[in-house]
Coordinates of C-alpha atoms and ligand atoms in Angstrom, one line a residue:
M1 CA -9.8 27.4 -4.3
K2 CA -6.4 27.6 -5.9
K3 CA -3.8 25.8 -3.7
I4 CA -4.5 22.1 -3.1
L5 CA -2.7 19.7 -0.8
L6 CA -3.3 16.2 -2.3
T7 CA -2.4 13.0 -0.3
G8 CA -1.8 9.5 -1.5
V9 CA -0.5 10.3 -5.0
N10 CA 0.9 6.9 -5.5
G11 CA -2.6 5.4 -5.0
Q12 CA -5.2 4.9 -7.7
V13 CA -7.4 7.9 -7.0
G14 CA -4.5 10.2 -6.0
H15 CA -2.6 9.4 -9.1
A16 CA -5.6 10.0 -11.4
L17 CA -6.3 13.3 -9.6
Q18 CA -2.8 14.5 -9.9
K19 CA -3.0 14.1 -13.7
K20 CA -6.3 16.0 -14.0
L21 CA -5.9 18.9 -11.5
F22 CA -3.5 20.8 -13.8
N23 CA -5.5 24.0 -13.5
Y24 CA -4.7 24.2 -9.8
Q25 CA -1.5 24.7 -7.8
V26 CA -1.2 21.1 -6.4
F27 CA 1.1 20.0 -3.7
A28 CA 1.0 16.3 -4.2
L29 CA 2.5 14.2 -1.4
N30 CA 3.3 10.5 -1.4
R31 CA 3.8 8.4 1.7
E32 CA 7.5 9.2 1.9
Q33 CA 6.8 12.9 1.8
L34 CA 4.0 12.7 4.3
N35 CA 3.4 9.6 6.4
L36 CA -0.1 9.9 7.7
T37 CA 0.7 7.9 10.9
D38 CA 2.9 10.9 11.9
K39 CA 0.5 13.4 13.5
D40 CA 3.2 16.2 13.8
A41 CA 4.2 15.7 10.2
I42 CA 0.6 16.2 9.1
R43 CA 0.3 19.4 11.1
Q44 CA 3.6 20.7 9.8
A45 CA 2.8 19.9 6.1
V46 CA -0.6 21.7 6.3
Q47 CA 0.9 24.7 8.1
T48 CA 3.8 24.9 5.6
I49 CA 1.8 24.5 2.4
Q50 CA -1.2 26.6 3.7
P51 CA -3.6 25.0 1.2
D52 CA -7.1 26.4 0.4
L53 CA -8.3 22.8 -0.1
I54 CA -7.1 19.4 1.1
I55 CA -8.0 16.4 -1.0
N56 CA -7.4 13.1 0.9
P57 CA -7.6 9.9 -1.1
A58 CA -4.8 8.3 1.0
A59 CA -6.1 5.4 3.1
Y60 CA -5.3 2.1 4.6
T61 CA -7.2 0.0 1.9
A62 CA -6.1 -3.6 2.6
V63 CA -9.6 -4.8 3.7
D64 CA -8.6 -8.3 4.9
K65 CA -5.3 -7.3 6.5
A66 CA -7.1 -4.6 8.5
E67 CA -8.7 -7.3 10.5
S68 CA -5.3 -8.0 12.1
E69 CA -3.9 -4.4 11.9
A70 CA -6.8 -2.5 13.4
E71 CA -4.6 0.1 15.1
L72 CA -2.8 1.0 11.9
A73 CA -6.0 1.1 9.9
Y74 CA -7.6 3.5 12.5
A75 CA -4.4 5.6 12.6
I76 CA -4.5 6.2 8.8
N77 CA -8.3 6.1 8.2
A78 CA -9.6 7.8 11.3
T79 CA -6.9 9.8 13.1
S80 CA -5.2 11.3 10.1
P81 CA -8.4 12.7 8.5
Q82 CA -9.3 14.2 11.9
I83 CA -5.9 16.0 12.0
L84 CA -6.1 17.1 8.4
A85 CA -9.6 18.5 9.1
E86 CA -8.4 20.3 12.3
E87 CA -5.5 21.9 10.5
A88 CA -7.6 22.8 7.5
A89 CA -10.1 24.5 9.8
K90 CA -7.4 26.6 11.4
L91 CA -6.6 28.0 8.0
N92 CA -10.3 28.4 6.9
A93 CA -9.4 25.8 4.3
V94 CA -11.8 23.0 3.2
L95 CA -11.6 19.2 2.8
I96 CA -12.6 16.6 0.3
H97 CA -12.2 13.1 1.8
F98 CA -13.0 9.7 0.4
S99 CA -15.0 7.0 2.2
T100 CA -16.4 3.6 1.2
D101 CA -19.5 1.5 0.4
Y102 CA -18.2 -0.8 3.2
V103 CA -19.8 1.5 5.8
Y104 CA -23.0 -0.4 5.0
D105 CA -23.8 -3.9 6.1
G106 CA -25.4 -4.9 2.7
S107 CA -28.7 -6.1 4.0
K108 CA -30.7 -3.5 2.0
I109 CA -32.2 -4.9 -1.2
A110 CA -32.4 -1.5 -3.0
D111 CA -29.5 0.9 -3.6
Y112 CA -28.3 2.7 -0.5
V113 CA -29.0 6.4 -0.1
E114 CA -26.9 8.7 2.2
T115 CA -29.5 8.8 4.9
D116 CA -29.6 5.0 5.3
A117 CA -28.2 3.5 8.5
V118 CA -24.5 2.6 8.5
N119 CA -23.3 -0.7 10.0
P120 CA -19.8 -1.6 8.8
L121 CA -19.0 -5.3 8.9
S122 CA -15.2 -5.0 8.9
V123 CA -12.4 -3.2 10.7
Y124 CA -11.7 -1.4 7.4
G125 CA -15.3 -0.2 7.2
K126 CA -15.4 0.8 10.8
S127 CA -12.1 2.7 10.6
K128 CA -13.4 4.6 7.5
L129 CA -16.6 5.5 9.3
A130 CA -14.6 6.7 12.3
G131 CA -12.8 9.0 9.8
E132 CA -16.1 10.4 8.5
D133 CA -17.3 11.0 12.1
A134 CA -14.1 12.8 13.0
I135 CA -14.4 15.2 10.0
R136 CA -18.0 15.9 10.8
A137 CA -17.0 16.6 14.4
V138 CA -14.5 19.2 13.3
G139 CA -17.2 20.9 11.4
L140 CA -15.3 22.6 8.6
P141 CA -16.8 22.8 5.1
H142 CA -16.2 19.3 3.7
L143 CA -17.3 16.7 1.2
I144 CA -17.1 13.0 2.1
L145 CA -17.4 11.0 -1.0
R146 CA -18.3 7.3 -0.6
T147 CA -17.0 5.4 -3.5
S148 CA -16.8 1.6 -4.3
W149 CA -14.8 -1.2 -6.0
V150 CA -12.1 1.2 -7.2
Y151 CA -9.9 0.1 -10.1
G152 CA -8.0 1.8 -12.9
A153 CA -5.2 1.7 -15.4
Y154 CA -2.8 2.6 -12.7
G155 CA -2.2 0.8 -9.4
K156 CA -3.0 -2.6 -7.9
N157 CA -6.6 -3.6 -8.3
F158 CA -9.2 -6.2 -9.2
L159 CA -9.1 -5.6 -12.9
K160 CA -5.3 -6.1 -13.1
T161 CA -5.5 -9.2 -11.0
I162 CA -8.2 -10.7 -13.2
I163 CA -6.3 -10.0 -16.4
R164 CA -3.2 -11.6 -14.9
L165 CA -5.0 -14.7 -13.6
V166 CA -7.0 -15.2 -16.8
S167 CA -3.7 -15.0 -18.7
E168 CA -2.2 -17.8 -16.6
R169 CA -5.1 -20.1 -15.8
D170 CA -7.7 -22.1 -17.7
S171 CA -10.6 -21.1 -15.4
L172 CA -11.4 -18.8 -12.5
R173 CA -13.9 -19.0 -9.6
I174 CA -15.4 -15.6 -8.7
V175 CA -17.9 -14.5 -6.2
A176 CA -21.3 -13.8 -7.8
D177 CA -23.5 -12.9 -4.8
Q178 CA -21.9 -9.6 -3.8
F179 CA -23.3 -6.6 -5.7
G180 CA -22.0 -3.1 -6.2
A181 CA -20.6 -0.7 -8.7
P182 CA -17.0 -1.0 -10.0
T183 CA -15.8 2.6 -10.1
S184 CA -12.8 3.7 -12.1
S185 CA -10.2 6.1 -10.6
E186 CA -10.4 8.0 -13.9
S187 CA -14.2 8.6 -13.5
I188 CA -13.6 9.7 -9.9
A189 CA -11.0 12.2 -11.0
D190 CA -13.1 13.6 -13.9
A191 CA -16.0 14.1 -11.5
I192 CA -13.8 15.8 -8.9
V193 CA -12.7 18.3 -11.5
E194 CA -16.4 19.0 -12.3
L195 CA -17.2 19.2 -8.6
L196 CA -14.5 21.8 -7.9
A197 CA -16.0 24.1 -10.5
V198 CA -19.4 24.1 -8.8
W199 CA -18.9 23.4 -5.1
Q200 CA -19.5 26.5 -2.9
P201 CA -18.0 25.6 0.4
Q202 CA -19.4 28.6 2.1
Q203 CA -22.9 27.2 1.5
E204 CA -23.1 25.1 4.6
K205 CA -25.9 22.9 3.2
Q206 CA -23.5 21.5 0.5
S207 CA -21.2 20.0 3.1
G208 CA -21.7 16.4 4.0
V209 CA -21.7 12.8 2.6
Y210 CA -22.2 12.0 -1.1
H211 CA -22.3 8.7 -2.9
F212 CA -19.8 8.9 -5.6
T213 CA -19.7 5.8 -7.8
N214 CA -20.0 4.7 -11.4
Q215 CA -23.7 4.1 -12.2
G216 CA -25.4 0.7 -12.4
K217 CA -24.5 -2.5 -10.6
T218 CA -23.0 -5.9 -11.1
S219 CA -21.3 -8.7 -9.1
W220 CA -17.6 -9.5 -8.9
H221 CA -18.4 -12.3 -11.3
G222 CA -20.2 -10.0 -13.7
F223 CA -17.3 -7.5 -13.5
S224 CA -14.8 -10.3 -14.2
C225 CA -16.8 -11.4 -17.3
A226 CA -17.0 -7.9 -18.6
I227 CA -13.2 -7.4 -18.1
V228 CA -12.4 -10.6 -20.0
S229 CA -14.9 -9.9 -22.7
E230 CA -13.7 -6.4 -23.3
Y231 CA -10.1 -7.4 -23.2
N232 CA -10.6 -10.1 -25.8
R233 CA -12.7 -7.7 -28.0
L234 CA -9.9 -5.2 -28.0
A235 CA -7.3 -7.8 -28.6
K236 CA -9.2 -9.2 -31.6
A237 CA -9.6 -5.7 -33.0
K238 CA -5.8 -5.2 -32.7
N239 CA -4.9 -8.7 -33.8
G240 CA -3.4 -9.2 -30.4
Q241 CA -3.2 -12.2 -28.1
L242 CA -6.5 -13.3 -26.5
L243 CA -6.6 -14.3 -22.8
K244 CA -6.1 -18.0 -22.0
A245 CA -9.6 -18.4 -20.4
S246 CA -12.8 -16.9 -21.9
V247 CA -16.0 -15.7 -20.2
E248 CA -17.3 -19.3 -20.1
N249 CA -14.4 -20.3 -17.9
I250 CA -15.3 -17.8 -15.2
I251 CA -17.2 -19.8 -12.7
A252 CA -19.7 -18.2 -10.4
I253 CA -19.3 -19.1 -6.7
T254 CA -20.9 -17.8 -3.5
T255 CA -19.3 -15.8 -0.7
A256 CA -19.5 -18.9 1.4
D257 CA -17.3 -20.7 -1.1
Y258 CA -14.6 -18.1 -0.8
P259 CA -14.1 -17.2 2.9
T260 CA -12.1 -14.1 3.7
P261 CA -10.9 -12.6 7.0
A262 CA -13.1 -9.5 6.5
A263 CA -16.9 -9.8 5.9
R264 CA -18.2 -7.8 3.0
P265 CA -21.7 -6.4 2.3
A266 CA -23.8 -8.5 -0.1
N267 CA -25.2 -5.4 -1.6
S268 CA -23.3 -2.1 -1.6
T269 CA -24.8 -0.4 -4.6
L270 CA -25.0 3.4 -3.9
N271 CA -27.7 5.7 -5.3
N272 CA -25.9 8.9 -6.5
Q273 CA -29.0 11.1 -6.8
K274 CA -27.9 13.5 -4.1
L275 CA -24.7 14.3 -6.0
K276 CA -26.6 14.9 -9.2
Q277 CA -29.3 17.0 -7.5
T278 CA -26.8 19.2 -5.5
F279 CA -24.1 19.7 -8.0
N280 CA -25.4 18.3 -11.3
V281 CA -22.4 16.0 -11.4
S282 CA -22.6 12.3 -12.2
L283 CA -20.2 9.5 -13.0
P284 CA -20.8 7.4 -16.1
N285 CA -22.2 3.9 -16.1
W286 CA -19.7 1.2 -14.9
E287 CA -19.5 -0.5 -18.3
Q288 CA -18.5 2.8 -19.9
G289 CA -16.0 3.4 -17.2
L290 CA -14.5 0.0 -17.9
Q291 CA -14.3 0.6 -21.6
Q292 CA -12.4 3.8 -21.0
V293 CA -9.9 2.1 -18.7
M294 CA -9.4 -0.9 -21.0
C295 CA -8.6 1.3 -23.9
S296 CA -6.0 3.1 -21.8
L297 CA -4.2 -0.1 -20.7
E298 CA -0.7 -0.6 -22.1
Ligands
LIG1 N1 -9.8 0.7 -3.6 C1 -11.1 0.5 -3.4 O1 -11.7 -0.5 -3.9 C2 -12.0 1.5 -2.6 C3 -13.3 1.2 -2.4 C4 -14.1 2.1 -1.7 C5 -13.5 3.2 -1.2 N2 -12.2 3.5 -1.4 C6 -11.6 4.7 -0.8 O2 -11.2 5.5 -1.9 C7 -10.0 6.2 -1.5 C8 -8.9 6.0 -2.6 O3 -8.6 4.6 -2.7 P1 -7.5 4.1 -3.7 O4 -8.2 2.9 -4.4 O5 -6.9 5.2 -4.4 O6 -6.5 3.4 -2.7 P2 -5.0 2.9 -2.9 O7 -4.8 2.7 -4.4 O8 -4.9 1.7 -2.0 O9 -4.1 4.1 -2.5 C9 -4.0 4.4 -1.1 C10 -2.9 5.4 -1.0 O10 -2.8 5.7 0.4 C11 -1.4 5.7 0.7 N3 -1.1 5.4 2.1 C12 -1.4 4.3 2.8 N4 -0.9 4.4 4.1 C13 -0.3 5.7 4.1 C14 0.4 6.4 5.1 N5 0.6 5.9 6.3 N6 0.9 7.6 4.8 C15 0.7 8.2 3.6 N7 0.0 7.6 2.6 C16 -0.5 6.3 2.9 C17 -0.8 4.6 -0.1 O11 0.6 4.8 -0.2 P3 1.6 3.7 -0.9 O12 1.3 3.9 -2.4 O13 2.9 4.2 -0.5 O14 1.2 2.4 -0.4 C18 -1.5 4.8 -1.4 O15 -0.9 5.7 -2.3 C19 -9.6 5.7 -0.1 O16 -10.2 6.6 0.8 C20 -10.4 4.4 0.0 O17 -10.7 4.1 1.3 C21 -11.4 2.6 -2.1

């Protein structure tokens, strides 16, 4: 697998991947170079580049906005992966695609495994599931990696928002009854590099869905407290400026206290054993992922 077509390179995961895939010939395309709502452009890009592997982290990721932009969300999250898969299949190429913890409804108490029933609560979750189904229907060798709560040093994300808000405000109210695993784009990219060294696409049994998250679980409130505490620890060590609010000023609230257009699962913690057992690949604990990202922040 030498020649890779990589989408969404201005996104969190796409950006991290572009930096780490230096041992491959990567054709990295941003939205201007390949708009995934343009079916002909997708076909043309794949036919021109003739990749051995397509990695597709591009997606419509605005979970709340998707409730009022379903057509666009489905075009990017369902139709474009289908066309990428169809074009890859014509070339005997293979596909790595990203999906989401939001394919589950969150009613399970324990961590989800890949064989659990899906039941997305939101348009975003439904559109991502439709993308998974479309890839499965094409039937080429593929990996669908369900990840969760993605953040990193690059891009817009929850971590950046918390740091900004805590720098401006005395206190913050954060939801404490939704549980999952914050997953850094850096951890994802590292694990993809490991995966590429061991995946044997011709082994049909390896194709399929894998949970692909940092280990452990927390709530958005727990994640926020960890961000602030780690930020202030590093600031103290560097004699830098502490954030305005501290962990004590992060107030736990319920989902009902913070209504959003899209419903989110109460528990979307994903068990990663299948990834470990099949490929001997695992992502670090979420706290470790956070420390790595915080150390790399400007
Ligand atoms: N973010 C999360 O919390 C999260 C959670 C679970 C699963 N995931 C999944 O993980 C994968 C990677 O997510 P991420 O966090 O890297 O997302 P992200 O930072 O939002 O990046 C998404 C990328 O997709 C691109 N894109 C959107 N519409 C496009 C279009 N019409 N044509 C071409 N490119 C388009 C965006 O381009 P622009 O830069 O031009 O906007 C952006 O570069 C996605 O499959 C996502 O569904 C993410």
